[in-house]
Coordinates of N, CA and C in Angstrom, one line a residue:
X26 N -28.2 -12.5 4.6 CA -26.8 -12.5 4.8 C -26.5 -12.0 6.2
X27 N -25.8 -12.9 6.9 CA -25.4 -12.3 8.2 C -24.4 -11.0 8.3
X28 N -24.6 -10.1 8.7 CA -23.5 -9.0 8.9 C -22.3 -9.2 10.2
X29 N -21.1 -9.0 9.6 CA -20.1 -9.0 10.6 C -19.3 -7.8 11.2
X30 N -19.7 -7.9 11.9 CA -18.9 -6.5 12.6 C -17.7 -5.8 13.9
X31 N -17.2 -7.3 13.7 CA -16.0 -7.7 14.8 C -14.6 -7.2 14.6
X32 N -14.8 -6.8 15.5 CA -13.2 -6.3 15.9 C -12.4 -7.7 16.2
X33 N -11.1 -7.8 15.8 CA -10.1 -8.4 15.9 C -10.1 -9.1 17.7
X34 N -10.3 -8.5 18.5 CA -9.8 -8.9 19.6 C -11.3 -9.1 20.0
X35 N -11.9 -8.8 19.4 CA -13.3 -9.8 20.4 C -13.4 -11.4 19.4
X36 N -13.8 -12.6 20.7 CA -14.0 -13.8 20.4 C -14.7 -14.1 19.1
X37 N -14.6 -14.9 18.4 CA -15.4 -15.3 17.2 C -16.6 -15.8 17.6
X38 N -17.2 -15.5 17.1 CA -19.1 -15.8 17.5 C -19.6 -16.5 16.4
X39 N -20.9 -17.3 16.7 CA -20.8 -19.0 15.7 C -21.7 -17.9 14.1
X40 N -21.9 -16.5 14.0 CA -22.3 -15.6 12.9 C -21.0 -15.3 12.2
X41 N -20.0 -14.8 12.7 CA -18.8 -14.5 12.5 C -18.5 -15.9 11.3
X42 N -18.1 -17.1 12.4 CA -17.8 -17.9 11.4 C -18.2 -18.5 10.5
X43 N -19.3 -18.3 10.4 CA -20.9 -18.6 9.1 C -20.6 -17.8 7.8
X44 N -20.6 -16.4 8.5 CA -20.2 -15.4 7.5 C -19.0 -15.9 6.7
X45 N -18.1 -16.0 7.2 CA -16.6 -16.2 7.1 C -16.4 -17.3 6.0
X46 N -17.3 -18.4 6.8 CA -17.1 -19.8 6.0 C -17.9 -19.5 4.5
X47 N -18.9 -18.7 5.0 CA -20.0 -19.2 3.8 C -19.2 -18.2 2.2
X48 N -18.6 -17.3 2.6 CA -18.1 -16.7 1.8 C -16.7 -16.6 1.4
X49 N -16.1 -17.8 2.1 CA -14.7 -18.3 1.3 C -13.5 -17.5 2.0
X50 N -13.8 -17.0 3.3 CA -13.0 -16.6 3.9 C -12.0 -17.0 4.4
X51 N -12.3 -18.3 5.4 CA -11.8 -19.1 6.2 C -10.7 -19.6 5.4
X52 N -10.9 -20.0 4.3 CA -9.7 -20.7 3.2 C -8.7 -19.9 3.0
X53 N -9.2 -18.3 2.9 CA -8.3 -17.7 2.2 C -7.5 -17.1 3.7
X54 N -7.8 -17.2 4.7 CA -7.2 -17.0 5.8 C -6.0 -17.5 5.8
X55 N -6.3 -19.2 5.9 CA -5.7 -20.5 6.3 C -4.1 -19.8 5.0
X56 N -4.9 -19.7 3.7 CA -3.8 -20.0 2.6 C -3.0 -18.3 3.1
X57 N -3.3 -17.6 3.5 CA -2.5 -16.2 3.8 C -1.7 -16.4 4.9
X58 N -2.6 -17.2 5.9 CA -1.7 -17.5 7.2 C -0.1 -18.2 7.1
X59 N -0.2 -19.4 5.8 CA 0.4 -20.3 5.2 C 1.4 -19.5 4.7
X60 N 1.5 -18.6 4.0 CA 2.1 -17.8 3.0 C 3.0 -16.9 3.7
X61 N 2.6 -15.8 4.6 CA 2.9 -15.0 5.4 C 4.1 -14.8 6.6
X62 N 4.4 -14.3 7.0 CA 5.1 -14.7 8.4 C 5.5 -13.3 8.8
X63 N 5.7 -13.5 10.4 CA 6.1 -12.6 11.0 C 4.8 -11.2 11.5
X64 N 5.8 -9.8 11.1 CA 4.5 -8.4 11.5 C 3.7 -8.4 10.2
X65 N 4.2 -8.9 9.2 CA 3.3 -8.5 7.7 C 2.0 -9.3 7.8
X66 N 2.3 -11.2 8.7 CA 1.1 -11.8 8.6 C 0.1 -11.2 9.9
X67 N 0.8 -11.0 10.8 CA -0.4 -10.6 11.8 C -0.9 -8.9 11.0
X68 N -0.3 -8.3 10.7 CA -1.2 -6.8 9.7 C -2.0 -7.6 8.6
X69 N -2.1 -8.6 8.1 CA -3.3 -9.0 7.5 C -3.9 -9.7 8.0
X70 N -4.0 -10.7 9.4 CA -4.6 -11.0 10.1 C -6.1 -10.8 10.7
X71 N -5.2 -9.1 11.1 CA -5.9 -7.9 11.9 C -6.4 -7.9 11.4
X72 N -6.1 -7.2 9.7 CA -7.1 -6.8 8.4 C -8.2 -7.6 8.3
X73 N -8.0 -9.0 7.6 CA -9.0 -9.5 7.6 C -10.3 -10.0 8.7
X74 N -9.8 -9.7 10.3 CA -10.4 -9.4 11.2 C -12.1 -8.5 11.0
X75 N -11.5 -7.5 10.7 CA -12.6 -6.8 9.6 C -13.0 -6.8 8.6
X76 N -13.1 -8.3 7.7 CA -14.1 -8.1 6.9 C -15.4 -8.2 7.3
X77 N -16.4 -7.3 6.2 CA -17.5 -7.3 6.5 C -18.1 -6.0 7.2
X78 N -16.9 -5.2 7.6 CA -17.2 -3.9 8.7 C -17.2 -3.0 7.3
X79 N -18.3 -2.1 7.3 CA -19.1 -1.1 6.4 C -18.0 -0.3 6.2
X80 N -18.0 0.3 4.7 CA -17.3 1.6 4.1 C -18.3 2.9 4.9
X81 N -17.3 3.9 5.5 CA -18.0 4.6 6.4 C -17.0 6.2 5.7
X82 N -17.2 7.0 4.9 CA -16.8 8.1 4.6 C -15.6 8.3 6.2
X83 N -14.4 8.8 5.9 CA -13.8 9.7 6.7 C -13.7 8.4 8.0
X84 N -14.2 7.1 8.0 CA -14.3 6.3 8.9 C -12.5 5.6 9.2
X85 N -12.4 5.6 10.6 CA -11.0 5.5 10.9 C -11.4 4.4 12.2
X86 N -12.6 3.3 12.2 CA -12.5 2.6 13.6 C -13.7 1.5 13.1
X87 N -13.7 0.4 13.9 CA -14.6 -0.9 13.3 C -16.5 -0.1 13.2
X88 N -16.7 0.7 13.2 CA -18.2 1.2 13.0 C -18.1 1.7 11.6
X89 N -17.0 1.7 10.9 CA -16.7 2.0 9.5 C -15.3 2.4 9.0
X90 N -15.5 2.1 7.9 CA -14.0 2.6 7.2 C -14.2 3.7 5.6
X91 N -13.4 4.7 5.5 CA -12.9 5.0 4.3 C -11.3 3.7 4.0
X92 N -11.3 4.0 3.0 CA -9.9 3.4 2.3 C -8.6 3.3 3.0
X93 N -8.5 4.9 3.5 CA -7.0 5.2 3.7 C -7.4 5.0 5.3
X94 N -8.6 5.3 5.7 CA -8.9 5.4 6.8 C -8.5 3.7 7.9
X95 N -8.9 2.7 6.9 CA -8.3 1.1 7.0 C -7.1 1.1 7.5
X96 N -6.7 1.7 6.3 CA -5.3 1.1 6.3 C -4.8 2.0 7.2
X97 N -5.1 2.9 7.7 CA -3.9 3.8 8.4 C -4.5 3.1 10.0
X98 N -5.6 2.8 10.0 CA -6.2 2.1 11.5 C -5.3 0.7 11.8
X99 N -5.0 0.1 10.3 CA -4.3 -1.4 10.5 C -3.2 -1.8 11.1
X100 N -2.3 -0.4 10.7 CA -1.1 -0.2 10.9 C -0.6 0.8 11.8
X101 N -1.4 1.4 12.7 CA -1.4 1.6 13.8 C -1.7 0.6 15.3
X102 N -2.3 0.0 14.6 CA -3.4 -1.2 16.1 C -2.2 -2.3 15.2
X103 N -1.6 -2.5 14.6 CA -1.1 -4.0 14.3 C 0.7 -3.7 14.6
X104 N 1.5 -2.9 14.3 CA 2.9 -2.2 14.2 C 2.6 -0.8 15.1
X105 N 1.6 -0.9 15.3 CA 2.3 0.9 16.1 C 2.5 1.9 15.6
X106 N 2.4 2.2 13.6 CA 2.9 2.8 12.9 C 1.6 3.6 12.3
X107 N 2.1 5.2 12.5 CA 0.6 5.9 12.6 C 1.0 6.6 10.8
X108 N 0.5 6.0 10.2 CA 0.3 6.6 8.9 C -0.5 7.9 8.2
X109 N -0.4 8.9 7.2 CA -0.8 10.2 7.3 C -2.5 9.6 6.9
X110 N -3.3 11.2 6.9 CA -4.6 10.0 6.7 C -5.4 9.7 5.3
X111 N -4.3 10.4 4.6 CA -5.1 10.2 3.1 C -4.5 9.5 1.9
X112 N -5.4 8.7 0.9 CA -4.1 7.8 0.7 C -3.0 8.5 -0.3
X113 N -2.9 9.9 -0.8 CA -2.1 10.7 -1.9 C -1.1 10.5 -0.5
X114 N -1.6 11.3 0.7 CA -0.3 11.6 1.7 C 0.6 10.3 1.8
X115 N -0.4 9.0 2.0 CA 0.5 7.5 2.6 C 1.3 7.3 1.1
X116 N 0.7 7.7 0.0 CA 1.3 7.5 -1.4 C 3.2 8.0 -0.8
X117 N 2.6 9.7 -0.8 CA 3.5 10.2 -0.4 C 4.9 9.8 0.6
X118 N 4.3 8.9 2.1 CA 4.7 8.8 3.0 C 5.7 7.4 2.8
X119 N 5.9 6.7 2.1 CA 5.6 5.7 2.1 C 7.0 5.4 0.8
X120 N 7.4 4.1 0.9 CA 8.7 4.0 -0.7 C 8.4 3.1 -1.6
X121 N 8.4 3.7 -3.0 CA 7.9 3.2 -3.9 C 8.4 1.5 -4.5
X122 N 8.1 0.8 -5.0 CA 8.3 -0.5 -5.1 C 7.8 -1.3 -6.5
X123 N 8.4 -1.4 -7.1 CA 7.8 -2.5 -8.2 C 6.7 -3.3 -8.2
X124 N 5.7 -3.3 -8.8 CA 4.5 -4.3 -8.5 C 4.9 -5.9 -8.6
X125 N 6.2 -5.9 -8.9 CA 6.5 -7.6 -9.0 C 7.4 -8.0 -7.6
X126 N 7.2 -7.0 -6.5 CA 8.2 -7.0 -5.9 C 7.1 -6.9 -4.5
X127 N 5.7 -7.3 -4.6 CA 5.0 -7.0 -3.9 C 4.8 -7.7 -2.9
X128 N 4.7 -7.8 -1.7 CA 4.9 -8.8 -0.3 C 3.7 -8.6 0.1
X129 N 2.8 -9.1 1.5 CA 1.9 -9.1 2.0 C 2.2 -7.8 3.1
X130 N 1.0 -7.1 3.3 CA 1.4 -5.9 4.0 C 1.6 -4.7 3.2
X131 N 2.3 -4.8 2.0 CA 2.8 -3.2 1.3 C 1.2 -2.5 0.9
X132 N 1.8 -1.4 0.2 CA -0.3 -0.7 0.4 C 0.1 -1.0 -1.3
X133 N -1.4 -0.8 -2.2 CA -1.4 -1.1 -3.4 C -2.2 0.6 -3.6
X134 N -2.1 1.0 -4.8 CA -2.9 2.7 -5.4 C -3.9 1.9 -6.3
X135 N -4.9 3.1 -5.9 CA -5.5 2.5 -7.6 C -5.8 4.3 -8.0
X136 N -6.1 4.7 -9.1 CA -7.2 5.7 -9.6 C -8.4 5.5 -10.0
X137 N -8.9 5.8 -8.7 CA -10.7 5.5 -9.1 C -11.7 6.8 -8.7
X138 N -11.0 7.8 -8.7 CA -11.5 8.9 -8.8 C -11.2 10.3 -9.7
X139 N -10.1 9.9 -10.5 CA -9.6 10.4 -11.7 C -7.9 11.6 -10.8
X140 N -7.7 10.8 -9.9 CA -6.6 11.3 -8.7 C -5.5 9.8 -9.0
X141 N -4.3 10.1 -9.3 CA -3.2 9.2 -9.1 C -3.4 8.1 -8.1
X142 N -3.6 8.9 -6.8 CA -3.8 7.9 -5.6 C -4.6 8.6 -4.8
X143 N -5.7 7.6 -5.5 CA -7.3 8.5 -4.4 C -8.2 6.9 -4.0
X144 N -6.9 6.2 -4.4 CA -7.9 4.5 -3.0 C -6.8 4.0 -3.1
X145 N -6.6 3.3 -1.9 CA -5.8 2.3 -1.6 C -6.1 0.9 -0.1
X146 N -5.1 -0.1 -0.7 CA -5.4 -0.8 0.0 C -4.3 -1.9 0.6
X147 N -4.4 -3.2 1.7 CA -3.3 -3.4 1.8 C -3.3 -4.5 0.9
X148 N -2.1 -4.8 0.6 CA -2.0 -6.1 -0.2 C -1.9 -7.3 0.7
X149 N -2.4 -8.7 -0.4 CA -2.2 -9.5 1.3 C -1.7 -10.7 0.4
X150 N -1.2 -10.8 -0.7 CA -0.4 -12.5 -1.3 C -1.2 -12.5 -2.6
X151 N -0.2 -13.4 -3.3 CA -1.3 -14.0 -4.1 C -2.5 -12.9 -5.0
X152 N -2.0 -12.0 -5.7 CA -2.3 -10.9 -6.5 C -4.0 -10.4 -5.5
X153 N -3.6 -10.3 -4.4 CA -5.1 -10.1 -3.7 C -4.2 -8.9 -2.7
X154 N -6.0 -7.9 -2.5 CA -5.7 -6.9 -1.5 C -6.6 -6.9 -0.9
X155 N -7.0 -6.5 0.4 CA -7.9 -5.4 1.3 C -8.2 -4.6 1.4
X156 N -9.4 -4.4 1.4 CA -10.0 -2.7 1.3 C -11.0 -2.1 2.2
X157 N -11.6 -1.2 2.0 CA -13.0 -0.5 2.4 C -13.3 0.1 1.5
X158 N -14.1 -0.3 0.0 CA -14.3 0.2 -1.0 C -15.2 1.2 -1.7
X159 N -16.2 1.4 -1.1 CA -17.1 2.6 -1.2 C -17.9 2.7 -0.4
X160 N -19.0 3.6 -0.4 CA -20.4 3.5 0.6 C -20.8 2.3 -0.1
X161 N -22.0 1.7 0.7 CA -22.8 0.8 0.2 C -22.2 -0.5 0.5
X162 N -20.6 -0.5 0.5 CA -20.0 -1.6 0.6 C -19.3 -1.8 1.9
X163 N -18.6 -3.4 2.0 CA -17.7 -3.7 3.7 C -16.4 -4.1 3.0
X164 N -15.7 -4.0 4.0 CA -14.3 -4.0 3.6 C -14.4 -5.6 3.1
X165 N -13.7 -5.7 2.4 CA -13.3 -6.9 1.4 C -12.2 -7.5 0.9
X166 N -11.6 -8.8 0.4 CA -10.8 -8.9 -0.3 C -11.0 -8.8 -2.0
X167 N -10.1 -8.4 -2.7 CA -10.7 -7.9 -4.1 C -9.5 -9.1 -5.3
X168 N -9.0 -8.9 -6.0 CA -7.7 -9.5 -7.1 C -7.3 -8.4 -8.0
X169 N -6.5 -8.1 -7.9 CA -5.9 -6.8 -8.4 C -5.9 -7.2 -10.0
X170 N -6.0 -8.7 -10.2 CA -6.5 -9.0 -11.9 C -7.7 -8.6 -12.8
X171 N -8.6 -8.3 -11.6 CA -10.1 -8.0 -11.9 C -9.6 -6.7 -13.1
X172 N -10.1 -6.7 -14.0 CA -10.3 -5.6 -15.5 C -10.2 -4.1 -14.5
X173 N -11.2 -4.1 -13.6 CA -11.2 -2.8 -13.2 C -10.6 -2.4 -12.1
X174 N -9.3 -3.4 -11.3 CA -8.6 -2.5 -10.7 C -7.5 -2.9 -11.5
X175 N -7.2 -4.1 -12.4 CA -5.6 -3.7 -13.2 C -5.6 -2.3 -13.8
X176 N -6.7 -2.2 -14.4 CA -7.0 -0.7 -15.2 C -6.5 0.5 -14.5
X177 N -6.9 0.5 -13.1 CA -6.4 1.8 -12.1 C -5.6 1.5 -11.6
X178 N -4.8 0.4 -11.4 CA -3.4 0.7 -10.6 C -2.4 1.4 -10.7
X179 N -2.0 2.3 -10.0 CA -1.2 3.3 -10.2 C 0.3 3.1 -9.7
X180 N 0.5 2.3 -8.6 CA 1.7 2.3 -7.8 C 1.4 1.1 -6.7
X181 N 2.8 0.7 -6.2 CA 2.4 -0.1 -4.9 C 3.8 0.7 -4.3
X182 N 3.5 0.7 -2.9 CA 4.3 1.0 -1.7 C 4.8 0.3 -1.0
X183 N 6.0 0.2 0.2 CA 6.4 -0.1 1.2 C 6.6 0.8 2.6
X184 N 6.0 0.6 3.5 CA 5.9 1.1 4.9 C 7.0 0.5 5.3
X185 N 7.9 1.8 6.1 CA 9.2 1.5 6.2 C 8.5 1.7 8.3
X186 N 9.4 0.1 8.4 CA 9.0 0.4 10.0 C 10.2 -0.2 10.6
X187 N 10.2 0.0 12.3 CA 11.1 -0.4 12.5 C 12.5 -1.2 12.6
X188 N 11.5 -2.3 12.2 CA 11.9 -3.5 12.2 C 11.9 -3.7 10.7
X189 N 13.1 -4.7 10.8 CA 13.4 -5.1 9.2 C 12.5 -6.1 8.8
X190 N 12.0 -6.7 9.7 CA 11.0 -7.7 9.2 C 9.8 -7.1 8.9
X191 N 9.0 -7.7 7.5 CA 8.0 -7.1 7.0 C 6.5 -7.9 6.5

């Protein structure tokens, strides 16, 4: 398996897109890009820019990620908007929202450490999110249908930013 480890603003390299293709990325880009519009599509853009970059404990930059650590790097480098760094605080920071009412961009909870909101991730369409999910693992897209994160969903959020567009 090829490893990808690119940053957003470096060129795509013919591993990058191997990776990408061979594991059903590229499609799900295309259909996000499709779906999307405005700051919400370029913040999953970015996101998925990094799949493939390692779960890195406490990790806040493309050499690794924790969970909250992602998402607060995403939405800083993509909106400007510097989020607290843990995901209870972004729980905290952040306005609560219906899970039927979920857009691309808002953050999703789960409990997967026996904590209300101890992971989170961004949501990106289409009952799917983005993450950095544990050691061992690279940031990924997941389906919030899967048995074991409907089971831990706790909440979904809205990042209130400047701009009305989201």
């Amino acid at each position: 398996m090829v490893s990808a480890h690119a940053a957003p603003s470096m060129p795509s390299s013919d591993d990058l897109e191997i990776y990408l293709s061979d594991n059903g990325f590229i499609s799900k880009i295309s259909k996000v890009s499709q779906n999307v519009s405005g700051k919400a599509s370029d913040l999953v853009l970015n996101a998925m820019g990094f799949l493939g970059v390692p779960y890195r404990r406490g990790g806040t930059d493309d050499n690794g990620f924790d969970c909250s650590g992602f998402v607060r790097s995403m939405y800083e480098q993509t909106l400007g908007k510097v989020l607290p760094r843990s995901a209870r605080e972004q729980a905290d920071a952040t306005v609560k929202i219906d899970k039927k009412d979920l857009q691309p961009g808002d953050l999703v909870f789960f409990n997967t450490m026996r904590q209300k909101f101890s992971h989170v991730g961004i949501y990106i369409g289409d009952n799917k999110f983005i993450h950095s999910p544990k050691p061992g693992q690279e940031v990924q897209i997941q389906d919030m249908r899967q048995a074991y994160w409907d089971r831990r969903f706790t909440g979904a959020r809205r990042v209130k930013t400047p701009s009305a567009e989201q």
